[in-house]
PDB file of N, CA and C in Angstrom:
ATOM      1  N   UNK C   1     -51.505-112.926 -56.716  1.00 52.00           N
ATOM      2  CA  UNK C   1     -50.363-112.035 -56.740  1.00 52.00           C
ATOM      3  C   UNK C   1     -50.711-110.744 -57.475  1.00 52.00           C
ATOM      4  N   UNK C   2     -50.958-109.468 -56.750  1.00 61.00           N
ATOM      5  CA  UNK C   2     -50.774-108.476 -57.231  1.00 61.00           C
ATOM      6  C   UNK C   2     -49.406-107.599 -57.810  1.00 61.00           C
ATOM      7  N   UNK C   3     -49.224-107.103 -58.855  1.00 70.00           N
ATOM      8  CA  UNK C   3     -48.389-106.180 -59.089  1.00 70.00           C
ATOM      9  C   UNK C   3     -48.299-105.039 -58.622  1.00 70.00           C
ATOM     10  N   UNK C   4     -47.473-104.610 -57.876  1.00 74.00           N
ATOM     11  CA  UNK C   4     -47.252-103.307 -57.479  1.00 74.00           C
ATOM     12  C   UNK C   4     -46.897-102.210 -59.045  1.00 74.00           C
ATOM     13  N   UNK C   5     -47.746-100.809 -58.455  1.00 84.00           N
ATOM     14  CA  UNK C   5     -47.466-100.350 -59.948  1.00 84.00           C
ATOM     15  C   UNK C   5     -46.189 -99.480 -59.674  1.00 84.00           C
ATOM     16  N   UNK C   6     -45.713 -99.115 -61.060  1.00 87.00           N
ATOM     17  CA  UNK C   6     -44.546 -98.477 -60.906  1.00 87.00           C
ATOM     18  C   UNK C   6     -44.553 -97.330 -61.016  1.00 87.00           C
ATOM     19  N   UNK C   7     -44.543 -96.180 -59.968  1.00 91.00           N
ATOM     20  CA  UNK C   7     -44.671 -94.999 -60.096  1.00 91.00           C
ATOM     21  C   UNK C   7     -43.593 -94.102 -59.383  1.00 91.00           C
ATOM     22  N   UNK C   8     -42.500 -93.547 -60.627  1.00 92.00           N
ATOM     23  CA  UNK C   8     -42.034 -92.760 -60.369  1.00 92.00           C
ATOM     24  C   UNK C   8     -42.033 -91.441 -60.251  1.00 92.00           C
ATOM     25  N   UNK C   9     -43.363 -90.629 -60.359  1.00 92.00           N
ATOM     26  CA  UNK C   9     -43.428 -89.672 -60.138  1.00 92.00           C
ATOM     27  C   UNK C   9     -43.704 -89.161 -58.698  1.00 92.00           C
ATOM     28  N   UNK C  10     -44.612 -90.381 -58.268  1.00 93.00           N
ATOM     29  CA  UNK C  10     -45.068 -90.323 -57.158  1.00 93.00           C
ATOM     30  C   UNK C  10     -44.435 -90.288 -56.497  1.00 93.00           C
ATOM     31  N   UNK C  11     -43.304 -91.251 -56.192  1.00 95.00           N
ATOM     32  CA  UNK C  11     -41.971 -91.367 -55.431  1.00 95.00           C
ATOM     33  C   UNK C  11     -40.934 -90.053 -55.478  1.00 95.00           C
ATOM     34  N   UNK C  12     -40.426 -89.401 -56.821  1.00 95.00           N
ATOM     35  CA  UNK C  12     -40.237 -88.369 -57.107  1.00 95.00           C
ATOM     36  C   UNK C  12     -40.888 -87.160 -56.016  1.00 95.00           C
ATOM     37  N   UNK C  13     -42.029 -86.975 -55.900  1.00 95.00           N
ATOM     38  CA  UNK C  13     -42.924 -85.995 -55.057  1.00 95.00           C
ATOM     39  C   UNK C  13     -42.655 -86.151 -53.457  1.00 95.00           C
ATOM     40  N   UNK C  14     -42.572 -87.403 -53.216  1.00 95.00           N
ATOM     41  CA  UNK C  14     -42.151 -87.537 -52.074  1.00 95.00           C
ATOM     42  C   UNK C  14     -41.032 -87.261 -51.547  1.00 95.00           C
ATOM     43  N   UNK C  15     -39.704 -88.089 -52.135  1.00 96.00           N
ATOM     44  CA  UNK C  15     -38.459 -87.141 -51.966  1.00 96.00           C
ATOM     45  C   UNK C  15     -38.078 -85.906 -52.020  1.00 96.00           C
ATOM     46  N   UNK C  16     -38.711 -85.307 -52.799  1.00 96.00           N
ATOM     47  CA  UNK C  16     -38.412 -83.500 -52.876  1.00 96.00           C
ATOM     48  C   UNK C  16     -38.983 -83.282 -51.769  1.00 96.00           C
ATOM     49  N   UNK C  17     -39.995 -83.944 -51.549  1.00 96.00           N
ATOM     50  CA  UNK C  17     -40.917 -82.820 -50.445  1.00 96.00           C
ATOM     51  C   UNK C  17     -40.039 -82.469 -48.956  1.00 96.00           C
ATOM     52  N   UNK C  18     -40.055 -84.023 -49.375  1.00 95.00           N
ATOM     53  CA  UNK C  18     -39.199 -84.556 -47.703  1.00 95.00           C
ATOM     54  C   UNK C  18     -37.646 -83.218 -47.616  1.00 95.00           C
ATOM     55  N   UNK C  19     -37.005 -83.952 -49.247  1.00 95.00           N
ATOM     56  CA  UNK C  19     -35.494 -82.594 -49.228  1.00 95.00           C
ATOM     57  C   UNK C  19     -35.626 -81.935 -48.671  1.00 95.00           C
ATOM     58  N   UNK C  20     -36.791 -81.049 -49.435  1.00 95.00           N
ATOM     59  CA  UNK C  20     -36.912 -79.571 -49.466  1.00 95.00           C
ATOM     60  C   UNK C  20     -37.438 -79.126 -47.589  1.00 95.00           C
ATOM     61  N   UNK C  21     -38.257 -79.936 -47.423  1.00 95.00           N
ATOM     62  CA  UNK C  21     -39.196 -80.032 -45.627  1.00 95.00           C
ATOM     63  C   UNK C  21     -37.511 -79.276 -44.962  1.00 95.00           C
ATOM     64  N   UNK C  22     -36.677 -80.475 -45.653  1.00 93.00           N
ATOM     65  CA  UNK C  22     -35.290 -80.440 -44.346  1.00 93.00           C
ATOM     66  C   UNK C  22     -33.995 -79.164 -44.350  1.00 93.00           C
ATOM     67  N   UNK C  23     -34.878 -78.729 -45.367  1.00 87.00           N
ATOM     68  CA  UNK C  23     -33.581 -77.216 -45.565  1.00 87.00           C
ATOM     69  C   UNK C  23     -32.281 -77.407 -45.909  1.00 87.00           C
ATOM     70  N   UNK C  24     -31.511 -76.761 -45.583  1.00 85.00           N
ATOM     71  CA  UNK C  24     -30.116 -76.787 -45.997  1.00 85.00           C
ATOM     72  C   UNK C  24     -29.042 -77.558 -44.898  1.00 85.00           C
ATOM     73  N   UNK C  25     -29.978 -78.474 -44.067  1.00 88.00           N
ATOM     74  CA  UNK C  25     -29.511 -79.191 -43.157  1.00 88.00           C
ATOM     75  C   UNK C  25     -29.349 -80.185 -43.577  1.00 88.00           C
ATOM     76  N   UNK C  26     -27.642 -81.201 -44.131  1.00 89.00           N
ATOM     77  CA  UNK C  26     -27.328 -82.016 -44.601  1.00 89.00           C
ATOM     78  C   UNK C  26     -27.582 -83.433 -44.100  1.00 89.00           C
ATOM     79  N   UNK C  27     -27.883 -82.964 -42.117  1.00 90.00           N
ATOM     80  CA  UNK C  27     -27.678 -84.050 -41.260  1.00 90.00           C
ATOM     81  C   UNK C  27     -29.427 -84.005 -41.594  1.00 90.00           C
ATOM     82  N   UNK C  28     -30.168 -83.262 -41.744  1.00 93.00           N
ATOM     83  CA  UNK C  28     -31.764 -83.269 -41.706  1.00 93.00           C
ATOM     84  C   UNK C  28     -31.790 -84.351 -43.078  1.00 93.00           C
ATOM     85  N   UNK C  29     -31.478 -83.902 -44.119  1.00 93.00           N
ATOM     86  CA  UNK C  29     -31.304 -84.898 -45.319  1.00 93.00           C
ATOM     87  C   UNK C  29     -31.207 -86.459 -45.257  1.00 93.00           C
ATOM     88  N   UNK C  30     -30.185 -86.753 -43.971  1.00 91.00           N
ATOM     89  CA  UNK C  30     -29.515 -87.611 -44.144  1.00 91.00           C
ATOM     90  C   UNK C  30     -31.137 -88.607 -43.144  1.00 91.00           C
ATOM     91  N   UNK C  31     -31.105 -87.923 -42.354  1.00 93.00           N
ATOM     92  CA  UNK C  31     -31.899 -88.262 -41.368  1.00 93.00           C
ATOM     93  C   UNK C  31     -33.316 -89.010 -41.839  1.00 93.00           C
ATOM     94  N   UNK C  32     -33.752 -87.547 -43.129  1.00 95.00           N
ATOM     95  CA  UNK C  32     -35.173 -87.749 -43.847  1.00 95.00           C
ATOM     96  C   UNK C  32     -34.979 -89.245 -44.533  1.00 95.00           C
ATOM     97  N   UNK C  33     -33.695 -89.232 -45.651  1.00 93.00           N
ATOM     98  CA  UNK C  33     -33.626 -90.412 -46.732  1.00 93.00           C
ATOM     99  C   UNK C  33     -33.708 -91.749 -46.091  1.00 93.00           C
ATOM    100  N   UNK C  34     -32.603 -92.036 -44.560  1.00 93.00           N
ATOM    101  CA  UNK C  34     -32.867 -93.195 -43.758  1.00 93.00           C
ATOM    102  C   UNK C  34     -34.062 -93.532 -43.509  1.00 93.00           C
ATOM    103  N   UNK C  35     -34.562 -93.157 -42.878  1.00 94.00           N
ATOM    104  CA  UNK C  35     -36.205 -92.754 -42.363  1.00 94.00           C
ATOM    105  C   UNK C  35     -37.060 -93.472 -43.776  1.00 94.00           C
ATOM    106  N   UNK C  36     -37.224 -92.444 -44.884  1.00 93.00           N
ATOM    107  CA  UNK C  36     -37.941 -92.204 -45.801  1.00 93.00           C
ATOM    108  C   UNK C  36     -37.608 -94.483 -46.352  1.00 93.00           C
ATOM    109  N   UNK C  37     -36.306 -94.425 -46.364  1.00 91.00           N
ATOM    110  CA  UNK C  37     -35.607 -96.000 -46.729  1.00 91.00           C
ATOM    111  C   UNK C  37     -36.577 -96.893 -46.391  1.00 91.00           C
ATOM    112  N   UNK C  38     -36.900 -96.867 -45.206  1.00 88.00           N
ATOM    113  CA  UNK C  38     -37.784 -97.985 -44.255  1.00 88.00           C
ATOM    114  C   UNK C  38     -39.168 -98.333 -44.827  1.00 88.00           C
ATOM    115  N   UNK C  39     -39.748 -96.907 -46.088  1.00 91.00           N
ATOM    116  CA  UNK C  39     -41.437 -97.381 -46.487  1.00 91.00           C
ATOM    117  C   UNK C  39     -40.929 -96.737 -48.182  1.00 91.00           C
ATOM    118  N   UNK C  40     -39.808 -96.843 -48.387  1.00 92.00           N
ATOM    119  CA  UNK C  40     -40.016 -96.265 -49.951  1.00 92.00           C
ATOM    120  C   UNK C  40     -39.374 -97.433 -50.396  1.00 92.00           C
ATOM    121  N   UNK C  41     -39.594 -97.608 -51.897  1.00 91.00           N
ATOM    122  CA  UNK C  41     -38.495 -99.145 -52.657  1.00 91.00           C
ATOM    123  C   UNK C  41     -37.553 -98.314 -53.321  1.00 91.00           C
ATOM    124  N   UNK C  42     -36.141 -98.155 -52.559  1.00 92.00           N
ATOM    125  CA  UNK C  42     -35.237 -97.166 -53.044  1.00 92.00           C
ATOM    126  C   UNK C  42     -34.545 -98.349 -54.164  1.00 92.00           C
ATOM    127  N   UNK C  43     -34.806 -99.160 -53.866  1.00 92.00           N
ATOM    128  CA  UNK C  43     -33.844-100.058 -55.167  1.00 92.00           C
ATOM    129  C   UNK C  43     -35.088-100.476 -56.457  1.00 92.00           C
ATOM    130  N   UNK C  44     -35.901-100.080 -56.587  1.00 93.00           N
ATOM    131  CA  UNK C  44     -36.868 -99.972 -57.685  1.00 93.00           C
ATOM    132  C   UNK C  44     -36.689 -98.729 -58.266  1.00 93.00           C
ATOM    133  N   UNK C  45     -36.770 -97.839 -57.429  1.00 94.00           N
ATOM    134  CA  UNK C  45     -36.848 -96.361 -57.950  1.00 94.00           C
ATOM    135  C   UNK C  45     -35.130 -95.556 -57.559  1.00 94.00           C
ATOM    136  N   UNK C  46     -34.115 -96.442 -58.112  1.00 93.00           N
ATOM    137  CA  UNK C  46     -32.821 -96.725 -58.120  1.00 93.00           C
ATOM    138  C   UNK C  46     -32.525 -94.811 -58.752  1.00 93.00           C
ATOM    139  N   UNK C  47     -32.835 -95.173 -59.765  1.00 94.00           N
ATOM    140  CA  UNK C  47     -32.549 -94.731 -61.167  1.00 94.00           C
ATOM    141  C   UNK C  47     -33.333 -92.776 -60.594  1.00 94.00           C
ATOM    142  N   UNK C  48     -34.225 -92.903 -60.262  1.00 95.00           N
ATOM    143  CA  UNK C  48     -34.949 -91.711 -59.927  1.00 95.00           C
ATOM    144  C   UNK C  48     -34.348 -90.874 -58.381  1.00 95.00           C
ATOM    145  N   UNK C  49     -34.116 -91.874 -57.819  1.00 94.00           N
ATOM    146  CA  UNK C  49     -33.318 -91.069 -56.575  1.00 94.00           C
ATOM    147  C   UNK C  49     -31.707 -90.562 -57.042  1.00 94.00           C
ATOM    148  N   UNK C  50     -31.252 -91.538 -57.851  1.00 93.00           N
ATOM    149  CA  UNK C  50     -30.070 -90.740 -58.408  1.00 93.00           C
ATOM    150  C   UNK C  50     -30.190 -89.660 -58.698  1.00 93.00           C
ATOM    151  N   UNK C  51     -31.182 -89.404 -60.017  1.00 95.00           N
ATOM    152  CA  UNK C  51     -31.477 -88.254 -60.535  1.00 95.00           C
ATOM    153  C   UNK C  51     -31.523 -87.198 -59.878  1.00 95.00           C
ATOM    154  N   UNK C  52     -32.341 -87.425 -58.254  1.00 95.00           N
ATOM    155  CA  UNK C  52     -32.781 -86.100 -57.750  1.00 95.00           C
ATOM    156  C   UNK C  52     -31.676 -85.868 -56.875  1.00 95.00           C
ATOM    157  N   UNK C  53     -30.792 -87.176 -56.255  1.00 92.00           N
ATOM    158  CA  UNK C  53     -29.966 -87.070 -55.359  1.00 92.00           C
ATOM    159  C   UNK C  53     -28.847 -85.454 -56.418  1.00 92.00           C
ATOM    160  N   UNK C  54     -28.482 -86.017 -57.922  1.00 92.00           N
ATOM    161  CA  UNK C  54     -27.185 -85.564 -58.435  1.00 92.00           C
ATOM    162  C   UNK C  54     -28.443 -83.911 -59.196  1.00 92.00           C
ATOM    163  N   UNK C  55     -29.128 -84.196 -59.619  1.00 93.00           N
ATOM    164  CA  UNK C  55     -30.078 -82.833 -60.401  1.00 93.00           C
ATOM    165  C   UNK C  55     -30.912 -82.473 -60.143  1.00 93.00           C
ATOM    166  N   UNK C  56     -31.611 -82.804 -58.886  1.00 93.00           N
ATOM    167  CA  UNK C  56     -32.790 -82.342 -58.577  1.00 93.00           C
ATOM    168  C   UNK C  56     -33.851 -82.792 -58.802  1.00 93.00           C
ATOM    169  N   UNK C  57     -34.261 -83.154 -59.586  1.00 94.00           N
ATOM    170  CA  UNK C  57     -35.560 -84.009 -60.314  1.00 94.00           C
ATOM    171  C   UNK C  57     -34.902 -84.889 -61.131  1.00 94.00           C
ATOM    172  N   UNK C  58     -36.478 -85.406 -61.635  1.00 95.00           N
ATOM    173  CA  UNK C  58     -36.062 -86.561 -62.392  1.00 95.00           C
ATOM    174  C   UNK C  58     -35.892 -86.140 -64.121  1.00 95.00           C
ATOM    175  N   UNK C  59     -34.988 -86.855 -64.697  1.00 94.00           N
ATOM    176  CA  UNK C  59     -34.099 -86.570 -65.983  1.00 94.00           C
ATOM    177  C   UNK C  59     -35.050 -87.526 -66.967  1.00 94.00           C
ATOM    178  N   UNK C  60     -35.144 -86.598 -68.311  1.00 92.00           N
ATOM    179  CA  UNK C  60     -35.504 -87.967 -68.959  1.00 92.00           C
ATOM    180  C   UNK C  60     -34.057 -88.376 -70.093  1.00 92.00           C
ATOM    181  N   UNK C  61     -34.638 -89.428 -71.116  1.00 91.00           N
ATOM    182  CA  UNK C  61     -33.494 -89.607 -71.605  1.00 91.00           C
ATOM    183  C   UNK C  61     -32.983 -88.182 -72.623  1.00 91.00           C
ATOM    184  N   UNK C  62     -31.569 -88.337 -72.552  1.00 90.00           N
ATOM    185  CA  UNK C  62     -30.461 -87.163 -73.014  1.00 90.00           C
ATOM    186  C   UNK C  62     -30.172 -86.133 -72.090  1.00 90.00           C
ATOM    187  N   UNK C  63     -30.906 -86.139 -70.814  1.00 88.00           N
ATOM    188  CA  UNK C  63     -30.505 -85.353 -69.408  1.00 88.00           C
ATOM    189  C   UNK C  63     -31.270 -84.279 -69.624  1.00 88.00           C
ATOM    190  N   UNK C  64     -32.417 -83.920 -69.930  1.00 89.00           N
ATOM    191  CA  UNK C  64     -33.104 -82.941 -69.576  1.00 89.00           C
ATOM    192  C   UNK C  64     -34.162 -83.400 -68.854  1.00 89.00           C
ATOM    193  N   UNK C  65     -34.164 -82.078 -68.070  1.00 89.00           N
ATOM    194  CA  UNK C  65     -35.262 -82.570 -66.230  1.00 89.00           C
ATOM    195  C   UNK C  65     -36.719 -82.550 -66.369  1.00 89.00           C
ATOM    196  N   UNK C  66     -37.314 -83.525 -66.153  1.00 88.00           N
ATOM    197  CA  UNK C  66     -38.981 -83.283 -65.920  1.00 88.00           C
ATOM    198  C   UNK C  66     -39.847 -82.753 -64.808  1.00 88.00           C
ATOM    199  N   UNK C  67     -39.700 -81.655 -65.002  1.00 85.00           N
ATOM    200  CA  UNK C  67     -40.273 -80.949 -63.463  1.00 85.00           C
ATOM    201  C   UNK C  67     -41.411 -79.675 -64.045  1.00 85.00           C
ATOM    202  N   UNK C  68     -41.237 -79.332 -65.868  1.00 83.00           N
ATOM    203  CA  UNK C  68     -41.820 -78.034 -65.721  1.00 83.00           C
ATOM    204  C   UNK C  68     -41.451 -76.938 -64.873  1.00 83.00           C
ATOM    205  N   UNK C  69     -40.454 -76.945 -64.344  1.00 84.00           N
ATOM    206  CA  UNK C  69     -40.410 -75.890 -63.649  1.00 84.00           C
ATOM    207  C   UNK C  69     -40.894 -75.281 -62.171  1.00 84.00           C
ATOM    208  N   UNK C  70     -41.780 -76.771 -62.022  1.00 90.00           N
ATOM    209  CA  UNK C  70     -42.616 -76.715 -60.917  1.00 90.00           C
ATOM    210  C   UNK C  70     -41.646 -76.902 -59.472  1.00 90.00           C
ATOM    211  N   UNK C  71     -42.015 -76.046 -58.833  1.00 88.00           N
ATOM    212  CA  UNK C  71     -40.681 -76.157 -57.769  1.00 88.00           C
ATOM    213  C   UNK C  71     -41.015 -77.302 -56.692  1.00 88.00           C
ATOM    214  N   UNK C  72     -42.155 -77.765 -56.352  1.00 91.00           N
ATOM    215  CA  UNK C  72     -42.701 -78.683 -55.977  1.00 91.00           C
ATOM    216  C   UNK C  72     -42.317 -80.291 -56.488  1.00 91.00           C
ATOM    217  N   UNK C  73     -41.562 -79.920 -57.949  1.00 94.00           N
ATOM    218  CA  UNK C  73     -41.383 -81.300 -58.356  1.00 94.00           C
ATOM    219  C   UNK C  73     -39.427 -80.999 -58.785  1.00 94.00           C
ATOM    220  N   UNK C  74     -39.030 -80.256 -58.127  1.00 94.00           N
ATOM    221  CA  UNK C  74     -37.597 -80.072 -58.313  1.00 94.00           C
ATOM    222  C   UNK C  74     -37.035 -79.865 -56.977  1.00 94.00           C
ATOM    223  N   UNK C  75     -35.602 -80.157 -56.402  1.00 94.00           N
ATOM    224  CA  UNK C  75     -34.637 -79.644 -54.986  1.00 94.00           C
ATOM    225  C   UNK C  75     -33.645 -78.517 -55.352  1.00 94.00           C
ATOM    226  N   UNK C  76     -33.090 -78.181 -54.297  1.00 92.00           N
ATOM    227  CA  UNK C  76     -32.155 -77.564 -54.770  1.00 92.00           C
ATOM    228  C   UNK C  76     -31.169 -78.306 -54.033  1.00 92.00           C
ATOM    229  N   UNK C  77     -31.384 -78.920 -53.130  1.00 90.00           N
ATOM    230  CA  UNK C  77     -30.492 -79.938 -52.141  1.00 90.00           C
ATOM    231  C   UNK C  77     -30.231 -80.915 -52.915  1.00 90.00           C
ATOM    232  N   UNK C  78     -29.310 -80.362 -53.905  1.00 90.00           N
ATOM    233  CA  UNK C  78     -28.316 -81.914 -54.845  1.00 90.00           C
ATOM    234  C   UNK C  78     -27.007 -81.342 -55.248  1.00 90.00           C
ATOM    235  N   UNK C  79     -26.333 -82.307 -55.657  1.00 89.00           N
ATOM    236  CA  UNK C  79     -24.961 -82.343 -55.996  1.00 89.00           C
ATOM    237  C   UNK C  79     -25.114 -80.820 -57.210  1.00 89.00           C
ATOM    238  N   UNK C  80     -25.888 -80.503 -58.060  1.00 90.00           N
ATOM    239  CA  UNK C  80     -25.710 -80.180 -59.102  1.00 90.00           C
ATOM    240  C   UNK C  80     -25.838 -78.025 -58.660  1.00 90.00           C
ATOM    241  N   UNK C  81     -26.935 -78.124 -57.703  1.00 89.00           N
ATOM    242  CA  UNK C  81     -26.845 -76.947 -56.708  1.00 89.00           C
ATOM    243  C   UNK C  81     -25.785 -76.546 -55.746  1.00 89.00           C
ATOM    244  N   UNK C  82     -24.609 -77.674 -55.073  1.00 88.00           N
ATOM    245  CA  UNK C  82     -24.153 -77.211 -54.546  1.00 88.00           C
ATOM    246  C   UNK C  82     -22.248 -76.182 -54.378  1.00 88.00           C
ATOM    247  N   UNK C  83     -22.174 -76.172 -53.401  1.00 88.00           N
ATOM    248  CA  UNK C  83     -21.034 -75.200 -53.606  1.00 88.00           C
ATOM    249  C   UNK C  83     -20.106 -75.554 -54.160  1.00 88.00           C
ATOM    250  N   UNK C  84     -19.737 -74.647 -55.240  1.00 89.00           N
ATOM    251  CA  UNK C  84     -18.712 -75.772 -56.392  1.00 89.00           C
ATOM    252  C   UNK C  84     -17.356 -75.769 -55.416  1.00 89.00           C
ATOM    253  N   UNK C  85     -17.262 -76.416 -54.239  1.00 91.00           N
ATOM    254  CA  UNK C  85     -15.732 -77.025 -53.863  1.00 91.00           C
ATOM    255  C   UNK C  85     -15.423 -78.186 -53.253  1.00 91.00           C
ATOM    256  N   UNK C  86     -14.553 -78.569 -52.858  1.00 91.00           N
ATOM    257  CA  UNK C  86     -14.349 -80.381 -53.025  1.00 91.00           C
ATOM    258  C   UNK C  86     -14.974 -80.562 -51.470  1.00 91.00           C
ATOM    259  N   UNK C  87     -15.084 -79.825 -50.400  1.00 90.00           N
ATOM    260  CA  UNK C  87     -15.719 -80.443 -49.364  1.00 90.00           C
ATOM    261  C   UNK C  87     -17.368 -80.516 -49.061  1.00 90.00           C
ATOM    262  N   UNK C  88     -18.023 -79.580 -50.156  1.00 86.00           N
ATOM    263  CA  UNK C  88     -19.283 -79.414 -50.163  1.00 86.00           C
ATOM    264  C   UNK C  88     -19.951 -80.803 -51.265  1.00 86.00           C
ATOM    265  N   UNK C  89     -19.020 -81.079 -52.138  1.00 87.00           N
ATOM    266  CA  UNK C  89     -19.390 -82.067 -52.818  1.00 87.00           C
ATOM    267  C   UNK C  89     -19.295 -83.589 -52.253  1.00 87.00           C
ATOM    268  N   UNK C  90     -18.143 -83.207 -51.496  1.00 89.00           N
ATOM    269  CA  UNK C  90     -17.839 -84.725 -50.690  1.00 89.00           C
ATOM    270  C   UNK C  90     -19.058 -85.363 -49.463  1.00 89.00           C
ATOM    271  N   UNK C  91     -19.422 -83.850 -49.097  1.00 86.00           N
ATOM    272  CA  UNK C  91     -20.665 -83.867 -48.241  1.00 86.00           C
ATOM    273  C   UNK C  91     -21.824 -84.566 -48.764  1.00 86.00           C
ATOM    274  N   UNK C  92     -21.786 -83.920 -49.452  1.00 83.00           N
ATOM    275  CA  UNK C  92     -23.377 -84.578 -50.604  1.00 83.00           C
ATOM    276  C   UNK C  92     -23.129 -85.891 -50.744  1.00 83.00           C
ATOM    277  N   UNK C  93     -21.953 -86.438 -51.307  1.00 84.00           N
ATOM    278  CA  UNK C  93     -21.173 -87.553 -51.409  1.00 84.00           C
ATOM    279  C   UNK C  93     -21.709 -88.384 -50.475  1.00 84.00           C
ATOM    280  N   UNK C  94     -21.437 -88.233 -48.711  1.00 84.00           N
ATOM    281  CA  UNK C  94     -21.759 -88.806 -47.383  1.00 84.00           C
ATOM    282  C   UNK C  94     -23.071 -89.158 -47.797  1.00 84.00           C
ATOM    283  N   UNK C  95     -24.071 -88.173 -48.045  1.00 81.00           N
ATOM    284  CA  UNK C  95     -25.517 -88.548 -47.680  1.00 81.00           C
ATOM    285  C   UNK C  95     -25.874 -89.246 -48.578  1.00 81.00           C
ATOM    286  N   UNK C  96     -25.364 -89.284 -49.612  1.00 74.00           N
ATOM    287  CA  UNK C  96     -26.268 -90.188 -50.527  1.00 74.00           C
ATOM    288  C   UNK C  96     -25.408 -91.508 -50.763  1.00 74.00           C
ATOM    289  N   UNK C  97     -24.299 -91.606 -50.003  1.00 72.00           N
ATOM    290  CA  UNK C  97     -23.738 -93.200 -49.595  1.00 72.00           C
ATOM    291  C   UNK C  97     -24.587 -93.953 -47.900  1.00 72.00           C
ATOM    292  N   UNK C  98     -24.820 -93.006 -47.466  1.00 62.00           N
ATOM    293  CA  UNK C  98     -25.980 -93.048 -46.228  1.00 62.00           C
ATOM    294  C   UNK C  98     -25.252 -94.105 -45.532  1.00 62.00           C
TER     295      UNK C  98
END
């Protein structure tokens, strides 16, 4: 029995990429994360897709983001970027109930 290792950064890199690949297309989002579901362990890396789903990257503890700044390791396709009104949030809402 091997252990799978636990790497959330790696996983992290992948989701942005994918986000970011899909533009400001919510249905592209929705499309990528299903898809992406089938070869990623979204219930291991629970905690890290939240993060990027609601801030973009991943948070450490007390809520500040670990990205450096690197735009490669941050979205802008999250709850925390988008249009502050109740149907743009509800949207975001949809995709990340999938």
């Amino acid at each position: 029995d091997e252990k799978e290792k636990f790497e959330p950064t790696v996983f992290r890199d992948t989701i942005v990429q994918g986000l970011n690949e899909a533009g400001n297309d919510l249905e592209a989002i929705a499309k990528f994360l299903d898809a992406a579901g089938s070869r990623l362990d979204y219930r291991r890396y629970a905690d890290t897709l939240f993060d990027i789903l609601v801030a973009g990257s991943m948070l450490a503890p007390g809520g500040t983001r670990i990205d450096d700044n690197d735009k490669t390791k941050m979205t802008n396709h999250c709850v925390f970027f988008a249009d502050e009104d109740h149907d743009a949030i509800r949207n975001y809402a949809q995709v990340s109930n999938g």
